[in-house]
């Protein structure tokens, strides 16, 4: 099975500051990778997904961006954070391709508080 | 656009009860449906995956069913325990994307 690592686990950032959350995957190659955000008491909102190096699909308009510089690395960034960017960010991945039997695995999450 | 709904939003039961959590989705063109458990402040742990061609899956005290044509899935938890207290989320997979419900927050009282 695969393992998702993401960091940092917690961060407090001022409004207008930049953001970089990193995610790496072990145990599989050419995975599909995802960034989700979970606001307090709410479900998971898909932000970005990637099916390969340099291939990013954005699901919601926002001031966040994602990059995939290596096969098993996925980065979530912002140039200037807003208060509304606060939340719990989760990286996830599953083996590449479109196999209906593939399970998606999640990292432990990153708590972002914008002050 | 796929929408996933879970009811109830919260549930509190005494230990030992059998319980059912519900998940409904609007677009039946799915690859699979997964149930997850999330403990407070943590990531998600996969519990069961049902492929679109399957009707149910079982793991220990958990049983999940899928009726794709009606857009419904249920998670059955037998003989609930305090350790089952968590938020349970379902997700449906379309082409690459997983769409999640808002979850059911379960509390099992000792």
Short mmCIF file of N, CA, C and O in Angstrom, two decimals, chain A residues 7-110:
data_model
loop_
_atom_site.label_atom_id
_atom_site.label_comp_id
_atom_site.label_asym_id
_atom_site.label_seq_id
_atom_site.Cartn_x
_atom_site.Cartn_y
_atom_site.Cartn_z
N UNK A 7 3.57 17.95 5.04
CA UNK A 7 4.10 18.85 6.08
C UNK A 7 4.04 20.29 5.59
O UNK A 7 3.93 20.52 4.38
N UNK A 8 4.02 21.28 6.53
CA UNK A 8 4.04 21.05 7.98
C UNK A 8 2.68 20.59 8.50
O UNK A 8 1.68 20.72 7.80
N UNK A 9 2.65 20.09 9.70
CA UNK A 9 1.41 19.61 10.29
C UNK A 9 0.54 20.78 10.74
O UNK A 9 -0.68 20.70 10.70
N UNK A 10 1.17 21.83 11.21
CA UNK A 10 0.44 23.00 11.70
C UNK A 10 1.21 24.26 11.34
O UNK A 10 2.44 24.27 11.42
N UNK A 11 0.49 25.29 10.93
CA UNK A 11 1.15 26.57 10.73
C UNK A 11 0.17 27.71 10.90
O UNK A 11 -1.01 27.57 10.60
N UNK A 12 0.69 28.80 11.41
CA UNK A 12 -0.05 30.04 11.59
C UNK A 12 0.65 31.10 10.76
O UNK A 12 1.83 31.36 10.96
N UNK A 13 -0.10 31.68 9.83
CA UNK A 13 0.49 32.62 8.89
C UNK A 13 -0.29 33.93 8.89
O UNK A 13 -1.52 33.91 8.98
N UNK A 14 0.37 35.07 8.75
CA UNK A 14 -0.36 36.34 8.65
C UNK A 14 -0.98 36.51 7.27
O UNK A 14 -0.51 35.92 6.28
N UNK A 15 -2.06 37.28 7.23
CA UNK A 15 -2.68 37.62 5.96
C UNK A 15 -1.65 38.25 5.04
O UNK A 15 -0.85 39.08 5.46
N UNK A 16 -1.67 37.83 3.78
CA UNK A 16 -0.77 38.40 2.79
C UNK A 16 0.56 37.68 2.67
O UNK A 16 1.35 37.98 1.76
N UNK A 17 0.82 36.73 3.55
CA UNK A 17 2.08 36.00 3.48
C UNK A 17 1.95 34.83 2.51
O UNK A 17 0.85 34.40 2.17
N UNK A 18 3.10 34.28 2.05
CA UNK A 18 3.03 33.14 1.12
C UNK A 18 2.81 31.84 1.87
O UNK A 18 2.94 31.75 3.08
N UNK A 19 2.46 30.81 1.09
CA UNK A 19 2.20 29.49 1.66
C UNK A 19 2.84 28.42 0.78
O UNK A 19 2.82 28.53 -0.46
N UNK A 20 3.38 27.41 1.43
CA UNK A 20 3.83 26.23 0.70
C UNK A 20 3.59 25.00 1.56
O UNK A 20 4.16 24.88 2.64
N UNK A 21 2.72 24.12 1.10
CA UNK A 21 2.48 22.83 1.74
C UNK A 21 3.01 21.76 0.81
O UNK A 21 2.76 21.79 -0.39
N UNK A 22 3.74 20.81 1.39
CA UNK A 22 4.35 19.77 0.56
C UNK A 22 3.78 18.40 0.88
O UNK A 22 3.41 18.10 2.02
N UNK A 23 3.76 17.57 -0.14
CA UNK A 23 3.22 16.23 -0.02
C UNK A 23 4.09 15.29 -0.86
O UNK A 23 4.43 15.61 -2.00
N UNK A 24 4.47 14.16 -0.26
CA UNK A 24 5.20 13.15 -1.02
C UNK A 24 4.54 11.80 -0.83
O UNK A 24 3.87 11.55 0.19
N UNK A 25 4.72 10.93 -1.79
CA UNK A 25 4.06 9.63 -1.81
C UNK A 25 5.10 8.53 -1.84
O UNK A 25 6.08 8.62 -2.59
N UNK A 26 4.87 7.48 -1.07
CA UNK A 26 5.71 6.29 -1.11
C UNK A 26 4.86 5.09 -1.49
O UNK A 26 3.67 5.04 -1.19
N UNK A 27 5.46 4.12 -2.15
CA UNK A 27 4.79 2.84 -2.37
C UNK A 27 4.09 2.68 -3.70
O UNK A 27 3.48 1.64 -3.95
N UNK A 28 4.18 3.69 -4.54
CA UNK A 28 3.57 3.58 -5.86
C UNK A 28 4.24 4.57 -6.79
O UNK A 28 4.81 5.57 -6.34
N UNK A 29 4.18 4.29 -8.07
CA UNK A 29 4.72 5.24 -9.03
C UNK A 29 3.59 5.75 -9.91
O UNK A 29 2.55 5.10 -10.06
N UNK A 30 3.80 6.95 -10.47
CA UNK A 30 2.80 7.59 -11.32
C UNK A 30 1.42 7.64 -10.67
O UNK A 30 0.42 7.26 -11.28
N UNK A 31 1.35 8.08 -9.40
CA UNK A 31 0.05 8.14 -8.74
C UNK A 31 -0.78 9.32 -9.24
O UNK A 31 -0.26 10.30 -9.78
N UNK A 32 -2.09 9.23 -9.03
CA UNK A 32 -2.96 10.40 -9.11
C UNK A 32 -2.88 11.08 -7.75
O UNK A 32 -2.98 10.41 -6.71
N UNK A 33 -2.71 12.39 -7.74
CA UNK A 33 -2.55 13.11 -6.47
C UNK A 33 -3.60 14.20 -6.34
O UNK A 33 -4.05 14.77 -7.35
N UNK A 34 -3.97 14.49 -5.10
CA UNK A 34 -5.09 15.39 -4.83
C UNK A 34 -4.75 16.31 -3.66
O UNK A 34 -4.08 15.90 -2.71
N UNK A 35 -5.27 17.54 -3.70
CA UNK A 35 -5.31 18.43 -2.54
C UNK A 35 -6.78 18.72 -2.23
O UNK A 35 -7.53 19.15 -3.12
N UNK A 36 -7.13 18.48 -0.96
CA UNK A 36 -8.47 18.79 -0.47
C UNK A 36 -8.35 19.81 0.65
O UNK A 36 -7.34 19.87 1.36
N UNK A 37 -9.43 20.58 0.86
CA UNK A 37 -9.52 21.45 2.02
C UNK A 37 -10.80 21.09 2.78
O UNK A 37 -11.85 20.86 2.16
N UNK A 38 -10.68 21.08 4.09
CA UNK A 38 -11.82 20.78 4.94
C UNK A 38 -12.00 21.94 5.91
O UNK A 38 -11.19 22.14 6.81
N UNK A 39 -13.07 22.70 5.72
CA UNK A 39 -13.38 23.78 6.66
C UNK A 39 -14.04 23.18 7.89
O UNK A 39 -14.57 22.06 7.85
N UNK A 40 -14.02 23.89 8.98
CA UNK A 40 -14.52 23.39 10.26
C UNK A 40 -15.96 22.89 10.10
O UNK A 40 -16.84 23.62 9.66
N UNK A 41 -16.19 21.61 10.47
CA UNK A 41 -17.53 21.05 10.45
C UNK A 41 -18.10 20.81 9.06
O UNK A 41 -19.30 20.58 8.92
N UNK A 42 -17.24 20.82 8.07
CA UNK A 42 -17.74 20.65 6.70
C UNK A 42 -17.03 19.50 6.01
O UNK A 42 -16.07 18.95 6.51
N UNK A 43 -17.53 19.15 4.85
CA UNK A 43 -16.94 18.06 4.09
C UNK A 43 -15.66 18.48 3.40
O UNK A 43 -15.17 19.59 3.57
N UNK A 44 -15.12 17.59 2.61
CA UNK A 44 -13.87 17.84 1.89
C UNK A 44 -14.16 18.47 0.54
O UNK A 44 -14.97 17.97 -0.24
N UNK A 45 -13.48 19.56 0.29
CA UNK A 45 -13.61 20.25 -1.00
C UNK A 45 -12.36 19.96 -1.83
O UNK A 45 -11.23 20.24 -1.39
N UNK A 46 -12.55 19.41 -3.03
CA UNK A 46 -11.42 19.13 -3.91
C UNK A 46 -10.89 20.43 -4.48
O UNK A 46 -11.64 21.21 -5.08
N UNK A 47 -9.60 20.68 -4.29
CA UNK A 47 -8.97 21.90 -4.79
C UNK A 47 -8.25 21.64 -6.12
O UNK A 47 -8.46 22.36 -7.09
N UNK A 48 -7.36 20.65 -6.11
CA UNK A 48 -6.56 20.33 -7.29
C UNK A 48 -6.37 18.82 -7.38
O UNK A 48 -6.35 18.14 -6.37
N UNK A 49 -6.18 18.34 -8.61
CA UNK A 49 -5.71 16.98 -8.77
C UNK A 49 -4.74 16.94 -9.94
O UNK A 49 -4.74 17.81 -10.81
N UNK A 50 -3.92 15.87 -9.91
CA UNK A 50 -2.87 15.75 -10.91
C UNK A 50 -2.72 14.28 -11.30
O UNK A 50 -2.63 13.42 -10.43
N UNK A 51 -2.69 14.02 -12.60
CA UNK A 51 -2.54 12.65 -13.07
C UNK A 51 -1.12 12.38 -13.57
O UNK A 51 -0.82 11.26 -14.00
N UNK A 52 -0.25 13.40 -13.52
CA UNK A 52 1.12 13.20 -13.94
C UNK A 52 1.96 14.45 -13.72
O UNK A 52 1.42 15.52 -13.39
N UNK A 53 3.27 14.33 -13.89
CA UNK A 53 4.17 15.45 -13.69
C UNK A 53 3.73 16.64 -14.54
O UNK A 53 3.49 16.49 -15.75
N UNK A 54 3.61 17.80 -13.89
CA UNK A 54 3.27 19.02 -14.60
C UNK A 54 1.82 19.14 -15.03
O UNK A 54 1.42 20.14 -15.61
N UNK A 55 1.00 18.12 -14.73
CA UNK A 55 -0.41 18.13 -15.12
C UNK A 55 -1.26 18.45 -13.90
O UNK A 55 -1.35 17.64 -12.99
N UNK A 56 -1.86 19.64 -13.90
CA UNK A 56 -2.66 20.09 -12.76
C UNK A 56 -4.04 20.48 -13.24
O UNK A 56 -4.18 21.24 -14.20
N UNK A 57 -5.05 19.98 -12.55
CA UNK A 57 -6.43 20.39 -12.81
C UNK A 57 -6.96 21.12 -11.58
O UNK A 57 -6.83 20.62 -10.47
N UNK A 58 -7.52 22.30 -11.82
CA UNK A 58 -8.04 23.12 -10.72
C UNK A 58 -9.55 23.01 -10.68
O UNK A 58 -10.21 23.08 -11.71
N UNK A 59 -10.06 22.80 -9.48
CA UNK A 59 -11.49 22.60 -9.32
C UNK A 59 -12.25 23.84 -8.89
O UNK A 59 -13.44 23.96 -9.12
N UNK A 60 -11.59 24.74 -8.19
CA UNK A 60 -12.28 25.94 -7.71
C UNK A 60 -11.38 27.16 -7.93
O UNK A 60 -10.19 27.08 -7.75
N UNK A 61 -11.99 28.26 -8.34
CA UNK A 61 -11.19 29.49 -8.50
C UNK A 61 -10.79 30.03 -7.13
O UNK A 61 -11.59 30.08 -6.23
N UNK A 62 -9.53 30.40 -6.98
CA UNK A 62 -9.06 30.82 -5.67
C UNK A 62 -7.65 31.38 -5.84
O UNK A 62 -7.11 31.37 -6.95
N UNK A 63 -7.07 31.81 -4.75
CA UNK A 63 -5.71 32.33 -4.83
C UNK A 63 -4.68 31.27 -4.49
O UNK A 63 -3.55 31.60 -4.15
N UNK A 64 -5.06 30.01 -4.59
CA UNK A 64 -4.12 28.92 -4.37
C UNK A 64 -3.69 28.34 -5.71
O UNK A 64 -4.40 28.46 -6.71
N UNK A 65 -2.52 27.71 -5.72
CA UNK A 65 -2.03 27.03 -6.92
C UNK A 65 -1.37 25.73 -6.49
O UNK A 65 -1.04 25.54 -5.31
N UNK A 66 -1.21 24.82 -7.43
CA UNK A 66 -0.56 23.55 -7.14
C UNK A 66 0.48 23.26 -8.21
O UNK A 66 0.36 23.71 -9.34
N UNK A 67 1.49 22.51 -7.81
CA UNK A 67 2.52 22.11 -8.77
C UNK A 67 2.94 20.68 -8.47
O UNK A 67 2.83 20.20 -7.33
N UNK A 68 3.40 20.01 -9.50
CA UNK A 68 3.89 18.64 -9.36
C UNK A 68 5.24 18.55 -10.07
O UNK A 68 5.31 18.16 -11.23
N UNK A 69 6.29 18.93 -9.37
CA UNK A 69 7.61 18.95 -10.01
C UNK A 69 8.23 17.57 -10.21
O UNK A 69 9.08 17.39 -11.08
N UNK A 70 7.82 16.61 -9.39
CA UNK A 70 8.31 15.24 -9.52
C UNK A 70 7.13 14.28 -9.44
O UNK A 70 6.04 14.64 -8.99
N UNK A 71 7.36 13.04 -9.86
CA UNK A 71 6.28 12.06 -9.95
C UNK A 71 5.52 11.90 -8.64
O UNK A 71 4.30 11.79 -8.62
N UNK A 72 6.26 11.90 -7.52
CA UNK A 72 5.62 11.62 -6.25
C UNK A 72 5.67 12.81 -5.30
O UNK A 72 5.70 12.64 -4.08
N UNK A 73 5.67 14.02 -5.85
CA UNK A 73 5.68 15.24 -5.05
C UNK A 73 4.59 16.17 -5.54
O UNK A 73 4.46 16.42 -6.74
N UNK A 74 3.83 16.70 -4.60
CA UNK A 74 2.71 17.59 -4.93
C UNK A 74 2.77 18.75 -3.96
O UNK A 74 2.86 18.54 -2.75
N UNK A 75 2.73 19.97 -4.47
CA UNK A 75 2.91 21.16 -3.64
C UNK A 75 1.72 22.08 -3.80
O UNK A 75 1.27 22.34 -4.92
N UNK A 76 1.23 22.58 -2.68
CA UNK A 76 0.15 23.57 -2.67
C UNK A 76 0.74 24.91 -2.25
O UNK A 76 1.43 24.97 -1.23
N UNK A 77 0.45 25.95 -3.01
CA UNK A 77 1.09 27.25 -2.76
C UNK A 77 0.09 28.38 -2.82
O UNK A 77 -0.99 28.26 -3.41
N UNK A 78 0.51 29.49 -2.23
CA UNK A 78 -0.20 30.75 -2.39
C UNK A 78 0.83 31.87 -2.31
O UNK A 78 1.77 31.79 -1.53
N UNK A 79 0.62 32.90 -3.09
CA UNK A 79 1.51 34.06 -3.01
C UNK A 79 1.10 34.99 -1.89
O UNK A 79 1.94 35.60 -1.20
N UNK A 80 -0.23 35.10 -1.66
CA UNK A 80 -0.74 35.99 -0.61
C UNK A 80 -1.97 35.35 0.03
O UNK A 80 -3.03 35.27 -0.59
N UNK A 81 -1.83 34.93 1.29
CA UNK A 81 -2.93 34.26 1.97
C UNK A 81 -4.05 35.22 2.36
O UNK A 81 -3.81 36.38 2.70
N UNK A 82 -5.27 34.69 2.34
CA UNK A 82 -6.46 35.40 2.81
C UNK A 82 -6.95 34.72 4.09
O UNK A 82 -6.65 33.54 4.32
N UNK A 83 -7.73 35.44 4.88
CA UNK A 83 -8.31 34.83 6.07
C UNK A 83 -9.12 33.59 5.72
O UNK A 83 -9.12 32.59 6.45
N UNK A 84 -9.82 33.65 4.59
CA UNK A 84 -10.68 32.54 4.17
C UNK A 84 -9.90 31.29 3.76
O UNK A 84 -10.50 30.25 3.52
N UNK A 85 -8.58 31.39 3.68
CA UNK A 85 -7.77 30.22 3.35
C UNK A 85 -7.54 29.32 4.56
O UNK A 85 -7.02 28.21 4.42
N UNK A 86 -7.92 29.77 5.73
CA UNK A 86 -7.76 28.94 6.92
C UNK A 86 -8.55 27.64 6.77
O UNK A 86 -9.65 27.62 6.23
N UNK A 87 -7.95 26.56 7.26
CA UNK A 87 -8.64 25.28 7.18
C UNK A 87 -7.67 24.12 7.34
O UNK A 87 -6.49 24.31 7.64
N UNK A 88 -8.20 22.96 7.14
CA UNK A 88 -7.43 21.72 7.25
C UNK A 88 -7.20 21.21 5.84
O UNK A 88 -8.15 20.94 5.11
N UNK A 89 -5.95 21.10 5.45
CA UNK A 89 -5.59 20.72 4.08
C UNK A 89 -5.09 19.27 4.07
O UNK A 89 -4.22 18.90 4.85
N UNK A 90 -5.64 18.51 3.16
CA UNK A 90 -5.30 17.09 3.08
C UNK A 90 -4.78 16.75 1.69
O UNK A 90 -5.39 17.10 0.68
N UNK A 91 -3.65 16.06 1.68
CA UNK A 91 -3.11 15.52 0.43
C UNK A 91 -3.53 14.07 0.34
O UNK A 91 -3.60 13.36 1.35
N UNK A 92 -3.84 13.62 -0.85
CA UNK A 92 -4.26 12.23 -1.04
C UNK A 92 -3.72 11.71 -2.36
O UNK A 92 -3.36 12.48 -3.26
N UNK A 93 -3.68 10.39 -2.48
CA UNK A 93 -3.19 9.80 -3.70
C UNK A 93 -3.72 8.39 -3.90
O UNK A 93 -4.13 7.74 -2.94
N UNK A 94 -3.73 7.95 -5.13
CA UNK A 94 -4.06 6.56 -5.42
C UNK A 94 -3.23 6.12 -6.62
O UNK A 94 -2.69 6.96 -7.34
N UNK A 95 -3.09 4.83 -6.82
CA UNK A 95 -2.30 4.36 -7.95
C UNK A 95 -2.81 4.94 -9.25
O UNK A 95 -4.01 5.15 -9.43
N UNK A 96 -1.94 5.22 -10.17
CA UNK A 96 -2.31 5.88 -11.41
C UNK A 96 -3.27 5.08 -12.26
O UNK A 96 -3.48 3.89 -12.04
N UNK A 97 -3.87 5.75 -13.23
CA UNK A 97 -4.83 5.10 -14.09
C UNK A 97 -6.23 5.25 -13.55
O UNK A 97 -6.49 5.98 -12.60
N UNK A 98 -7.15 4.52 -14.12
CA UNK A 98 -8.55 4.69 -13.78
C UNK A 98 -9.17 3.40 -13.26
O UNK A 98 -10.35 3.14 -13.48
N UNK A 99 -8.40 2.62 -12.56
CA UNK A 99 -8.88 1.34 -12.04
C UNK A 99 -9.93 1.57 -10.95
O UNK A 99 -9.66 2.25 -9.97
N UNK A 100 -11.08 0.98 -11.11
CA UNK A 100 -12.15 1.19 -10.15
C UNK A 100 -11.87 0.56 -8.80
O UNK A 100 -12.53 0.85 -7.82
N UNK A 101 -10.87 -0.32 -8.74
CA UNK A 101 -10.56 -0.98 -7.48
C UNK A 101 -9.52 -0.27 -6.65
O UNK A 101 -9.15 -0.75 -5.58
N UNK A 102 -9.04 0.88 -7.11
CA UNK A 102 -7.98 1.57 -6.39
C UNK A 102 -8.52 2.37 -5.22
O UNK A 102 -9.44 3.18 -5.37
N UNK A 103 -7.89 2.16 -4.06
CA UNK A 103 -8.23 2.93 -2.87
C UNK A 103 -7.45 4.23 -2.86
O UNK A 103 -6.29 4.26 -3.27
N UNK A 104 -8.06 5.28 -2.37
CA UNK A 104 -7.36 6.54 -2.20
C UNK A 104 -6.85 6.63 -0.76
O UNK A 104 -7.55 6.26 0.18
N UNK A 105 -5.61 7.08 -0.61
CA UNK A 105 -4.99 7.19 0.70
C UNK A 105 -4.75 8.65 1.02
O UNK A 105 -4.45 9.45 0.13
N UNK A 106 -4.83 8.96 2.32
CA UNK A 106 -4.68 10.34 2.76
C UNK A 106 -3.48 10.51 3.67
O UNK A 106 -3.10 9.61 4.41
N UNK A 107 -2.90 11.72 3.62
CA UNK A 107 -1.92 12.11 4.61
C UNK A 107 -2.62 12.53 5.89
O UNK A 107 -3.84 12.50 5.98
N UNK A 108 -1.82 12.94 6.87
CA UNK A 108 -2.35 13.29 8.18
C UNK A 108 -2.90 14.72 8.24
O UNK A 108 -3.49 15.11 9.24
N UNK A 109 -2.70 15.48 7.20
CA UNK A 109 -3.29 16.81 7.15
C UNK A 109 -2.40 17.91 7.66
O UNK A 109 -1.47 17.68 8.44
N UNK A 110 -2.70 19.12 7.21
CA UNK A 110 -1.98 20.33 7.65
C UNK A 110 -3.00 21.36 8.09
O UNK A 110 -3.88 21.74 7.30
#
